[in-house]
Coordinates of C-alpha atoms (C1' of nucleotides) in Angstrom, one line a residue:
Chain X
M166 CA 100.2 103.2 103.3
A167 CA 97.3 105.3 102.3
N168 CA 99.8 106.8 99.4
N169 CA 100.6 103.5 98.3
E170 CA 97.0 102.4 98.2
T171 CA 96.2 105.3 95.9
L172 CA 99.2 104.2 94.1
L173 CA 97.9 100.9 93.0
K174 CA 94.8 102.2 92.0
K175 CA 96.1 104.8 90.0
I176 CA 98.4 102.0 88.4
I177 CA 95.1 100.0 88.0
A178 CA 93.3 102.9 86.5
H179 CA 96.1 103.8 84.1
S180 CA 96.4 100.1 83.0
K181 CA 93.3 100.3 82.0
E182 CA 93.3 103.5 80.4
Y183 CA 96.6 102.9 78.1
G184 CA 95.5 99.3 76.9
Y185 CA 98.0 96.8 79.1
I186 CA 95.3 95.2 81.7
F187 CA 91.3 95.1 81.4
P188 CA 88.9 93.5 84.0
S189 CA 87.7 90.0 82.4
S190 CA 84.4 90.1 80.6
E191 CA 84.2 93.7 81.9
I192 CA 80.8 94.6 79.8
Y193 CA 78.9 91.5 81.6
D194 CA 80.5 93.2 85.1
S195 CA 83.3 91.5 85.2
L196 CA 84.5 87.8 86.7
A197 CA 86.2 88.5 89.8
A198 CA 90.1 88.0 90.2
V199 CA 90.5 87.5 86.4
Y200 CA 91.8 90.0 83.9
D201 CA 92.9 90.3 80.5
Y202 CA 95.8 91.8 78.9
G203 CA 95.3 94.6 76.3
Q204 CA 97.2 95.7 73.3
Y205 CA 100.4 96.9 75.1
G206 CA 100.1 94.4 78.0
V207 CA 100.4 91.0 76.0
E208 CA 103.6 92.6 74.7
L209 CA 104.7 93.6 78.1
K210 CA 104.0 90.1 79.1
N211 CA 105.6 88.5 76.0
N212 CA 108.5 90.6 76.6
I213 CA 109.0 89.4 80.3
R214 CA 108.3 85.7 79.2
N215 CA 111.0 86.1 76.5
Y216 CA 113.5 87.5 78.7
W217 CA 113.0 84.7 81.5
W218 CA 113.2 82.1 78.9
E219 CA 116.5 83.2 77.3
S220 CA 118.1 83.9 80.7
M221 CA 117.1 80.3 81.8
V222 CA 116.9 77.7 78.5
H223 CA 119.3 79.8 75.8
Y224 CA 122.3 80.9 78.1
H225 CA 122.4 77.5 80.1
E226 CA 123.4 74.4 78.2
N227 CA 122.2 72.5 80.7
I228 CA 118.7 73.7 80.8
V229 CA 116.1 72.7 78.4
G230 CA 112.1 73.9 78.2
I231 CA 109.1 72.0 77.8
D232 CA 105.5 72.9 77.1
S233 CA 103.2 70.4 78.8
A234 CA 99.5 70.5 78.5
I235 CA 97.3 71.9 81.1
F236 CA 95.2 68.9 81.8
M237 CA 97.1 65.8 83.2
H238 CA 96.2 62.8 84.5
P239 CA 94.4 62.8 88.1
T240 CA 96.5 60.8 90.0
V241 CA 99.2 63.4 89.4
W242 CA 97.4 64.9 91.9
K243 CA 97.7 62.3 94.4
A244 CA 101.1 61.8 93.9
S245 CA 101.8 65.6 94.3
G246 CA 99.7 66.0 97.5
H247 CA 97.3 68.4 96.2
T248 CA 94.4 66.4 95.9
D249 CA 94.4 66.0 100.1
A250 CA 96.4 69.2 101.0
F251 CA 94.7 71.7 98.7
N252 CA 91.1 70.1 100.1
D253 CA 91.2 71.4 103.3
I254 CA 88.0 71.9 105.6
F255 CA 87.5 75.3 107.3
I256 CA 85.2 76.4 110.0
D257 CA 84.3 80.0 110.8
N258 CA 83.8 81.4 114.6
K259 CA 81.3 83.7 113.9
D260 CA 82.1 85.8 116.7
S261 CA 85.8 86.6 115.6
K262 CA 85.2 86.4 112.0
K263 CA 88.4 84.3 111.7
R264 CA 88.4 80.9 109.7
Y265 CA 90.7 78.1 110.7
R266 CA 91.8 74.9 109.0
V267 CA 89.9 72.0 111.2
D268 CA 92.5 69.6 111.2
L269 CA 94.9 72.4 112.8
L270 CA 92.3 73.1 115.4
I271 CA 92.0 69.4 116.0
E272 CA 96.1 69.4 116.2
E273 CA 96.6 71.9 118.6
H274 CA 93.8 70.3 121.0
I275 CA 95.7 67.1 120.5
A276 CA 99.0 69.0 121.1
K277 CA 97.3 70.6 124.7
I278 CA 96.9 67.1 125.7
E279 CA 100.1 65.9 125.0
D280 CA 101.2 68.7 126.9
K281 CA 99.9 67.1 129.7
I282 CA 101.4 64.0 129.2
L283 CA 104.5 65.6 129.5
K284 CA 104.1 67.3 132.2
E285 CA 103.1 64.6 134.1
I286 CA 106.4 62.9 132.8
S287 CA 108.5 65.6 134.2
K288 CA 106.6 65.8 137.1
V289 CA 107.7 61.8 138.0
S290 CA 111.2 61.8 136.5
Q291 CA 112.0 64.6 138.6
K292 CA 111.4 62.9 141.4
Y293 CA 113.0 59.2 140.2
G294 CA 116.0 60.9 138.2
D295 CA 118.8 58.6 136.1
T296 CA 116.3 55.3 137.4
F297 CA 113.5 56.8 135.8
D298 CA 112.0 54.6 132.9
E299 CA 110.0 56.9 130.9
K300 CA 108.5 53.7 128.0
M301 CA 107.5 52.0 131.1
F302 CA 105.7 54.8 132.7
R303 CA 104.0 55.7 129.7
T304 CA 102.5 52.2 129.4
T305 CA 101.6 52.1 133.1
N306 CA 100.8 55.2 134.5
K307 CA 96.5 55.2 134.8
R308 CA 96.4 59.3 133.9
I309 CA 98.8 59.0 130.7
I310 CA 96.9 55.9 129.5
E311 CA 93.9 57.9 129.6
Y312 CA 95.4 60.8 127.7
Q313 CA 97.0 58.7 125.2
N314 CA 93.4 57.1 124.4
T315 CA 91.6 60.4 124.4
I316 CA 94.3 61.2 121.6
N317 CA 93.8 58.2 119.8
E318 CA 90.2 58.2 119.7
I319 CA 89.9 61.7 118.7
N320 CA 92.6 60.9 115.9
K321 CA 90.2 57.6 114.9
K322 CA 86.6 59.5 115.0
F323 CA 88.1 62.9 113.0
N324 CA 89.9 60.6 110.2
E325 CA 86.7 58.6 109.9
A326 CA 84.9 61.6 109.6
L327 CA 87.1 63.2 106.9
D328 CA 87.0 60.0 104.7
K329 CA 83.7 60.2 104.7
K330 CA 83.8 63.9 104.6
D331 CA 80.8 63.9 107.0
F332 CA 81.0 67.8 108.1
A333 CA 78.1 67.3 110.7
E334 CA 80.3 64.7 112.5
I335 CA 83.2 67.0 112.4
K336 CA 81.2 69.6 113.5
K337 CA 79.8 67.4 116.8
I338 CA 84.0 66.4 117.1
I339 CA 84.9 70.4 117.4
E340 CA 81.6 70.4 119.8
Y341 CA 82.5 67.9 122.0
L342 CA 86.1 68.6 122.4
G343 CA 85.3 72.1 123.3
I344 CA 87.4 73.8 121.0
V345 CA 87.3 77.6 121.5
C346 CA 88.1 80.4 119.2
P347 CA 91.7 82.0 120.0
V348 CA 90.6 85.1 119.6
S349 CA 87.0 85.5 120.4
G350 CA 86.9 82.3 123.1
S351 CA 83.6 81.7 121.7
K352 CA 82.5 78.3 120.9
N353 CA 80.2 79.6 117.9
W354 CA 80.9 77.8 115.1
T355 CA 79.8 77.8 111.6
E356 CA 79.1 74.5 109.4
P357 CA 82.6 72.9 108.9
R358 CA 83.2 73.9 105.0
Q359 CA 85.6 72.6 102.1
F360 CA 87.7 74.9 99.5
N361 CA 88.5 73.0 96.7
L362 CA 91.6 75.0 95.6
M363 CA 91.7 73.1 92.2
F364 CA 89.3 73.6 89.6
S365 CA 87.6 70.7 88.3
T366 CA 86.2 69.9 84.8
Q367 CA 85.0 66.6 82.8
I368 CA 86.8 64.9 80.2
G369 CA 85.1 62.5 78.0
S370 CA 87.2 58.9 78.3
T371 CA 89.8 59.0 80.9
S372 CA 89.8 55.5 83.0
N373 CA 89.7 56.6 86.0
E374 CA 86.7 55.8 88.9
D375 CA 85.8 59.2 89.1
N376 CA 83.9 59.9 85.9
G377 CA 86.2 61.3 83.8
L378 CA 86.9 64.0 86.3
I379 CA 90.0 65.7 86.0
Y380 CA 91.7 69.2 87.3
L381 CA 93.2 72.2 85.6
R382 CA 96.9 71.8 87.1
P383 CA 97.5 74.4 90.1
E384 CA 101.1 74.6 89.2
T385 CA 103.2 73.9 86.0
A386 CA 105.8 72.0 88.1
Q387 CA 104.3 68.4 87.6
G388 CA 104.2 68.7 84.1
I389 CA 108.2 68.4 84.4
F390 CA 107.9 65.9 87.0
V391 CA 106.4 63.8 85.0
N392 CA 108.9 64.4 81.9
F393 CA 111.7 64.1 83.8
L394 CA 112.7 60.8 82.3
N395 CA 111.3 61.3 78.8
V396 CA 113.8 64.4 78.7
Q397 CA 116.5 63.2 80.4
K398 CA 116.6 60.3 78.0
S399 CA 115.7 62.1 74.6
G400 CA 118.3 65.0 75.5
R401 CA 120.9 62.8 77.0
M402 CA 120.9 64.9 80.2
K403 CA 123.5 64.9 82.9
I404 CA 122.8 65.4 86.2
P405 CA 122.9 68.6 87.3
F406 CA 120.6 69.7 84.8
G407 CA 117.1 71.9 84.5
I408 CA 114.0 71.7 82.8
A409 CA 112.1 74.8 82.5
Q410 CA 108.6 75.9 81.3
T411 CA 106.3 78.5 81.4
G412 CA 102.2 78.4 81.4
K413 CA 99.1 79.1 82.5
A414 CA 97.9 77.5 86.2
F415 CA 95.1 77.5 88.4
R416 CA 93.9 77.9 91.6
N417 CA 90.3 78.4 93.2
E418 CA 91.2 81.1 96.0
I419 CA 89.6 81.7 99.1
V420 CA 90.2 85.3 98.6
A421 CA 91.8 86.6 95.6
R422 CA 92.5 90.2 95.3
Q423 CA 95.4 92.9 94.9
F424 CA 94.4 93.5 91.0
I425 CA 96.8 90.9 89.1
F426 CA 99.0 90.1 92.0
R427 CA 96.4 87.1 93.0
M428 CA 94.2 85.9 90.2
R429 CA 92.3 82.4 89.7
E430 CA 94.3 82.2 86.3
F431 CA 98.0 82.8 86.3
E432 CA 100.8 82.1 84.5
Q433 CA 103.9 80.6 86.2
M434 CA 107.6 80.4 85.0
E435 CA 109.2 77.7 86.6
M436 CA 112.5 75.7 86.4
Q437 CA 113.3 72.6 88.4
F438 CA 117.2 71.7 88.8
F439 CA 117.9 68.3 89.4
V440 CA 120.8 67.4 91.4
K441 CA 122.7 64.8 93.1
P442 CA 121.7 64.1 96.7
G443 CA 123.7 65.7 99.2
T444 CA 124.5 68.8 97.0
E445 CA 121.0 70.2 97.2
L446 CA 121.8 72.6 99.1
E447 CA 124.8 74.1 97.4
W448 CA 122.7 74.3 94.6
F449 CA 120.0 75.9 96.6
S450 CA 121.8 79.0 97.6
Y451 CA 123.4 79.1 94.0
W452 CA 119.9 79.7 92.6
K453 CA 118.7 81.8 95.1
E454 CA 121.7 84.3 94.1
Q455 CA 121.2 83.8 90.6
R456 CA 117.4 84.7 90.5
L457 CA 118.1 87.9 92.5
K458 CA 120.7 88.4 89.9
W459 CA 118.1 87.9 87.2
H460 CA 116.1 90.3 88.6
L461 CA 118.6 93.3 88.9
S462 CA 119.8 92.9 85.6
L463 CA 116.8 94.5 84.4
G464 CA 118.5 97.8 86.2
I465 CA 115.7 98.1 89.3
P466 CA 117.5 99.4 92.3
S467 CA 118.2 96.4 94.7
N468 CA 116.8 98.0 97.5
M469 CA 113.4 97.0 95.7
F470 CA 114.1 93.4 96.5
R471 CA 114.5 91.3 99.8
Y472 CA 114.8 87.7 100.6
H473 CA 112.7 86.1 102.8
D474 CA 113.7 82.5 104.2
H475 CA 110.8 80.4 105.3
E476 CA 110.8 79.5 108.9
R477 CA 107.9 76.7 108.4
L478 CA 108.4 74.7 105.7
A479 CA 106.3 73.2 103.2
H480 CA 105.9 68.9 103.2
Y481 CA 107.9 68.5 100.3
A482 CA 110.7 71.3 101.1
N483 CA 113.7 71.2 103.3
A484 CA 114.7 74.9 102.6
A485 CA 112.7 77.5 100.7
C486 CA 113.1 81.4 100.0
D487 CA 111.6 83.7 98.2
I488 CA 112.5 87.0 96.8
E489 CA 110.1 89.7 97.3
F490 CA 109.6 92.7 96.0
N491 CA 108.6 96.4 97.2
F492 CA 104.8 96.6 95.6
P493 CA 102.6 99.0 96.5
M494 CA 101.1 96.8 98.8
G495 CA 104.4 96.5 100.6
F496 CA 107.1 93.7 100.1
K497 CA 105.5 90.2 98.4
E498 CA 106.5 87.3 96.9
L499 CA 107.3 87.4 93.6
E500 CA 109.4 84.4 93.1
G501 CA 110.0 81.6 95.4
I502 CA 113.3 79.3 95.4
H503 CA 112.3 75.8 97.1
S504 CA 114.6 72.6 98.0
R505 CA 112.3 70.1 97.0
T506 CA 114.1 67.2 97.9
D507 CA 112.9 63.8 96.0
F508 CA 109.3 64.3 97.2
D509 CA 107.8 64.7 93.7
L510 CA 109.6 62.0 91.8
K511 CA 109.7 59.5 94.7
S512 CA 105.9 60.1 95.1
H513 CA 105.4 59.9 91.4
E514 CA 107.8 56.3 91.6
E515 CA 105.3 55.2 94.0
Y516 CA 101.9 56.2 92.2
S517 CA 103.3 55.2 89.0
G518 CA 105.0 52.0 89.5
K519 CA 108.0 53.2 86.6
K520 CA 111.5 54.2 88.1
L521 CA 112.3 57.9 87.9
R522 CA 116.0 57.1 88.6
Y523 CA 119.3 58.5 87.5
F524 CA 122.3 56.2 86.5
D525 CA 125.3 58.5 87.5
N526 CA 128.4 56.8 85.8
E527 CA 130.7 58.0 88.6
L528 CA 129.0 56.8 91.4
N529 CA 128.0 53.7 89.5
E530 CA 124.7 53.7 91.0
S531 CA 121.1 55.3 90.4
Y532 CA 119.5 57.6 92.7
I533 CA 116.1 59.7 92.6
P534 CA 117.5 63.2 92.2
Y535 CA 117.1 66.1 94.2
V536 CA 115.2 69.1 93.2
I537 CA 115.9 72.8 93.1
E538 CA 112.7 74.6 91.8
T539 CA 112.8 78.4 90.7
S540 CA 109.0 79.6 90.4
I541 CA 108.2 82.8 89.6
G542 CA 104.8 84.8 88.9
L543 CA 104.8 86.3 85.6
D544 CA 101.9 88.2 86.5
R545 CA 103.6 89.3 89.4
M546 CA 106.6 90.5 87.8
F547 CA 104.3 92.0 85.1
L548 CA 103.0 93.9 88.5
A549 CA 106.4 94.4 89.7
I550 CA 107.7 96.0 86.2
L551 CA 104.4 98.1 86.2
S552 CA 104.5 99.5 89.8
Y553 CA 108.2 100.1 90.0
S554 CA 108.0 102.0 86.2
Y555 CA 104.9 104.4 87.1
K556 CA 106.1 107.7 87.8
E557 CA 104.1 111.2 88.1
E558 CA 106.6 113.6 87.5
K559 CA 107.2 117.1 87.9
L560 CA 108.6 119.1 85.1
D561 CA 110.7 122.2 85.4
D562 CA 108.4 124.3 83.5
G563 CA 105.7 123.6 85.8
S564 CA 104.0 120.6 84.0
E565 CA 103.5 117.2 84.8
R566 CA 103.9 114.1 82.9
V567 CA 102.6 110.6 83.8
V568 CA 105.7 108.1 82.3
L569 CA 106.3 104.3 82.4
N570 CA 110.2 103.8 82.9
I571 CA 109.8 100.1 81.7
P572 CA 113.1 98.7 81.2
S573 CA 113.2 99.6 77.5
L574 CA 114.3 95.8 76.8
L575 CA 110.7 94.9 78.2
A576 CA 108.6 97.5 76.5
P577 CA 105.8 96.9 74.6
I578 CA 106.4 99.8 71.4
K579 CA 110.2 100.4 71.4
V580 CA 110.2 103.3 68.9
A581 CA 107.4 106.2 68.1
I582 CA 107.7 107.5 64.4
L583 CA 106.4 111.0 64.4
P584 CA 106.2 113.9 61.7
L585 CA 106.8 117.4 63.7
V586 CA 103.7 118.7 61.6
K587 CA 101.5 117.2 59.4
K588 CA 102.7 118.7 56.0
D589 CA 105.5 119.5 53.8
G590 CA 105.7 115.8 53.0
M591 CA 107.0 115.0 56.6
P592 CA 104.2 112.3 56.9
E593 CA 105.4 110.5 54.1
K594 CA 109.0 110.6 55.0
A595 CA 108.2 109.3 58.6
K596 CA 105.7 106.4 57.2
N597 CA 109.0 105.1 55.2
I598 CA 111.0 105.3 57.9
F599 CA 108.2 103.4 60.1
N600 CA 108.4 100.7 56.9
S601 CA 112.2 100.3 57.0
I602 CA 112.5 99.7 60.9
K603 CA 109.4 97.8 61.8
T604 CA 111.1 95.0 61.2
D605 CA 113.6 95.3 63.8
F606 CA 111.3 96.7 66.4
L607 CA 107.5 97.2 67.5
C608 CA 106.7 100.7 66.1
Q609 CA 104.4 102.9 66.5
Y610 CA 103.2 106.0 63.9
D611 CA 101.4 108.8 65.2
E612 CA 100.5 112.6 63.5
K613 CA 98.1 113.5 65.2
D614 CA 98.0 116.7 67.8
A615 CA 100.9 118.8 69.0
I616 CA 104.3 116.9 69.1
G617 CA 104.2 117.4 72.9
R618 CA 101.1 115.8 73.4
R619 CA 102.5 113.0 71.3
Y620 CA 105.5 112.9 73.5
R621 CA 103.2 112.4 76.4
R622 CA 101.3 109.7 75.0
Q623 CA 104.4 107.8 74.2
D624 CA 105.6 108.6 77.8
A625 CA 102.4 107.0 79.1
I626 CA 102.5 103.8 77.4
G627 CA 106.6 103.9 78.3
T628 CA 107.8 103.8 74.5
P629 CA 111.5 104.5 75.3
Y630 CA 112.2 106.4 72.0
C631 CA 110.7 108.6 70.0
I632 CA 111.8 109.3 66.4
T633 CA 110.7 112.6 64.9
I634 CA 110.9 114.1 61.7
D635 CA 111.3 117.7 60.9
T636 CA 112.2 120.0 58.2
Q637 CA 116.2 119.2 58.1
T638 CA 115.4 115.7 57.7
L639 CA 113.6 116.6 54.4
E640 CA 116.9 118.2 53.5
D641 CA 120.0 115.7 54.9
D642 CA 118.0 112.2 56.0
T643 CA 118.9 113.0 60.0
V644 CA 115.9 112.8 62.4
T645 CA 115.9 113.6 66.1
I646 CA 115.8 110.9 68.8
R647 CA 114.2 111.4 72.2
E648 CA 114.9 109.5 75.2
R649 CA 112.0 108.6 77.3
D650 CA 113.5 109.2 80.8
S651 CA 115.8 112.2 80.2
M652 CA 113.3 113.7 77.5
K653 CA 117.1 114.7 76.0
Q654 CA 117.3 114.4 72.3
D655 CA 120.1 113.9 69.8
R656 CA 120.6 113.9 66.0
I657 CA 121.1 111.3 63.8
T658 CA 120.6 109.6 60.3
I659 CA 117.8 107.5 58.9
N660 CA 120.9 104.6 58.9
E661 CA 121.7 104.7 61.9
I662 CA 118.5 104.3 63.7
S663 CA 118.0 100.7 64.3
N664 CA 121.9 100.4 65.4
T665 CA 121.5 103.4 67.7
V666 CA 118.2 102.0 69.2
N667 CA 119.8 98.6 69.5
K668 CA 122.6 99.7 71.4
R669 CA 120.9 101.9 73.8
I670 CA 118.7 99.2 74.7
K671 CA 121.5 97.1 75.5
E672 CA 123.4 99.1 77.3
S673 CA 120.0 99.3 79.4
Y674 CA 120.6 95.6 81.2
K675 CA 123.0 93.6 81.8
L676 CA 122.6 90.2 80.3
A677 CA 121.8 88.0 82.9
C678 CA 122.7 84.3 82.6
Chain D
rG255 C1' 83.0 83.3 102.6
rC256 C1' 82.0 87.3 106.6
rG257 C1' 81.9 92.7 108.5
rG258 C1' 82.4 98.2 106.2
rA259 C1' 81.9 101.6 101.6
rA260 C1' 80.5 102.7 96.5
rG261 C1' 78.8 101.9 91.5
rU262 C1' 75.8 108.2 86.8
rA263 C1' 79.7 109.3 79.5
rG264 C1' 86.3 106.0 78.0
rC265 C1' 88.3 108.9 82.8
rU266 C1' 87.3 112.7 87.2
rC267 C1' 82.7 114.2 88.9
rA268 C1' 78.4 117.3 88.9
rU269 C1' 72.7 117.1 89.5
rU270 C1' 68.4 117.4 97.4
rU271 C1' 62.2 117.3 100.6
rG272 C1' 60.8 112.4 94.2
rG273 C1' 59.9 116.5 88.4
rC274 C1' 63.3 117.0 81.0
rA275 C1' 70.5 113.3 82.7
rG276 C1' 75.0 118.1 82.6
rA277 C1' 80.7 119.5 83.1
rG278 C1' 85.6 119.3 82.7
rC279 C1' 89.1 116.2 80.6
rG280 C1' 89.8 112.2 76.7
rA281 C1' 88.3 110.2 71.7
rU282 C1' 86.8 111.1 66.5
rA283 C1' 86.9 114.4 61.7
rG284 C1' 88.8 119.1 60.5
rC285 C1' 91.6 123.8 61.2
rC286 C1' 96.0 126.0 63.3
rU287 C1' 100.5 124.7 64.5
rU288 C1' 108.8 123.5 63.4
rC289 C1' 110.0 120.0 69.2
rC290 C1' 107.8 118.6 75.0
rA291 C1' 100.0 118.2 77.9
rA292 C1' 95.6 122.4 78.6
rG293 C1' 94.6 127.3 70.5
rC294 C1' 89.8 126.8 67.3
rU295 C1' 85.4 124.4 64.9
rA296 C1' 82.3 120.5 65.0
rU297 C1' 81.0 115.1 65.8
rA298 C1' 80.1 111.0 68.7
rG299 C1' 79.4 108.7 73.3
rG300 C1' 74.3 107.6 78.8
rU301 C1' 67.7 101.8 78.9
rG302 C1' 71.6 106.1 85.8
rG303 C1' 75.7 98.2 87.9
rC304 C1' 71.6 94.5 86.8
rG305 C1' 66.4 92.7 88.4
rG306 C1' 61.7 94.0 91.0
rG307 C1' 58.9 97.0 94.5
rU308 C1' 57.1 102.0 96.5
rU309 C1' 54.7 106.2 93.5
rC310 C1' 51.0 110.2 88.6
rG311 C1' 56.3 110.3 88.4
rA312 C1' 63.0 106.9 91.1
rG313 C1' 69.4 108.1 89.2
rC314 C1' 67.9 109.7 94.2
rC315 C1' 63.6 105.7 98.8
rC316 C1' 63.3 100.0 99.9
rC317 C1' 64.4 94.8 98.4
rG318 C1' 67.1 91.5 95.8
rU319 C1' 71.9 90.5 93.0
rC320 C1' 76.3 91.6 90.3
rU321 C1' 80.7 94.4 90.7
rU322 C1' 84.9 97.1 92.9
rC323 C1' 87.4 98.9 96.8
rC324 C1' 88.9 98.5 102.7
rG325 C1' 89.7 94.9 107.0
rC326 C1' 90.6 88.9 108.4
rU327 C1' 92.5 82.7 107.1
rC328 C1' 96.0 79.8 101.6
rC329 C1' 99.5 81.0 97.8
rA330 C1' 103.2 82.2 92.7

RNA sequence: GCGGAAGUAGCUCAUUUGGCAGAGCGAUAGCCUUCCAAGCUAUAGGUGGCGGGUUCGAGCCCCGUCUUCCGCUCCA
């Protein structure tokens, strides 16, 4: 564990030193849990996004992409459940330092009372056997009626306080009920507090009641759902079909840490797949499998990944699974695959009053499609690639090197062009080569310092191929091509550079569809 | 948000009763070098996180604040 902690630290330091990731607004002491991508970071990030986009949108004729706005009508978030679900009220126990969701504390308390009712019932039902009438008993037994009244009373008071956002009243209820912290056993509570997980801002001219209060989207999925009909009709899409989107999302995390794993501003790559009701679980397992294949296609070993099936499901799902990656902090969620049922479209139908249905010619009827969601964090994928790639190697000659074994398809710089020495016309020759292949790959020219040191520099930023120009190049137009991982060199002609690099990159991954 | 540790050059770290702020690596320019870091010369780079206080004098002591790291509740 200690090793893994230092590994993450090393990756963070390496990212900063070599232009991958910088803390946001660093000269002003940074902004917590916000990061900027540097000159190599942006290339890697773009390459990951492109690979995802091509695998999802270009290689599937029944999946199309969109790019919806970050600003959305505020009602979208009422319909999605975010306005309520992401506005939980928390309370801290001062002794155990534990934080609890107030509604869950109350729920637990109510569950205890319900337990008492059930005990009463089972006691009596054993006595009377088959002739026992539970309904009758519930409505007539004095004790049960009392319990039930208590429950109703708590619910009523709590909901009233919630509606009014009356935090003082909420605290009173908790104190009145004598709820104790399960850990410390004390009733030493802080004031209840609200953590709004959505960022809000003002927009001038919306017509809603809150004076133009709108939110930055906490997920990109809703942009897909509200455009479901637009895309389906304009694209003449037939079920099953998918809509994909990548883009920024924003969440005001209570605790945002672990580098770019959990940021306030992050980027998602989501695909919502619309299917016939009743077929959703088949499609769920299909996409579960497909998405893992996509990860493995990059050549990262399969033991770095694992599935994690959800036991407790979110309000909108009837099946859910994470693909977890073995980050330096351990196995953590990288991608989620959810069977979202018809929750979102149905809810948008209710709130918007617009029919969001699909007419199925085979069945000769219309229905609200069910949805399978694949949702991956781009920044998390970035961190996965980086933490898999970062290696400190001890070489045979006793020296050490730090290398990023980034899958070459995703590497920021693909080719470095290096004159062996800075004289005898080698720099000029090298610049000619640079100019002739710069339209094929992102290249970098470097003539400073000894050749070995330049190789190490390229290793450190993860450049898979180095082309070196030497005396022989001047005689017969051949160069050496050096592989980052093996450090082996081959001699090829200048004309072969593009094809060779292309071929080797293609061989390094299995096309994912 | 709460508790614990830390913050000195781009990076890693020195600088002790409180007395002129330093080194290595890196960077830049040049020299030397014909294939895997650590050859030579020169140069740049610091209001010691920031703000206040104590003191003749603060990087060091005190207070506040910000940021980062480590532990606790949600999520992609």
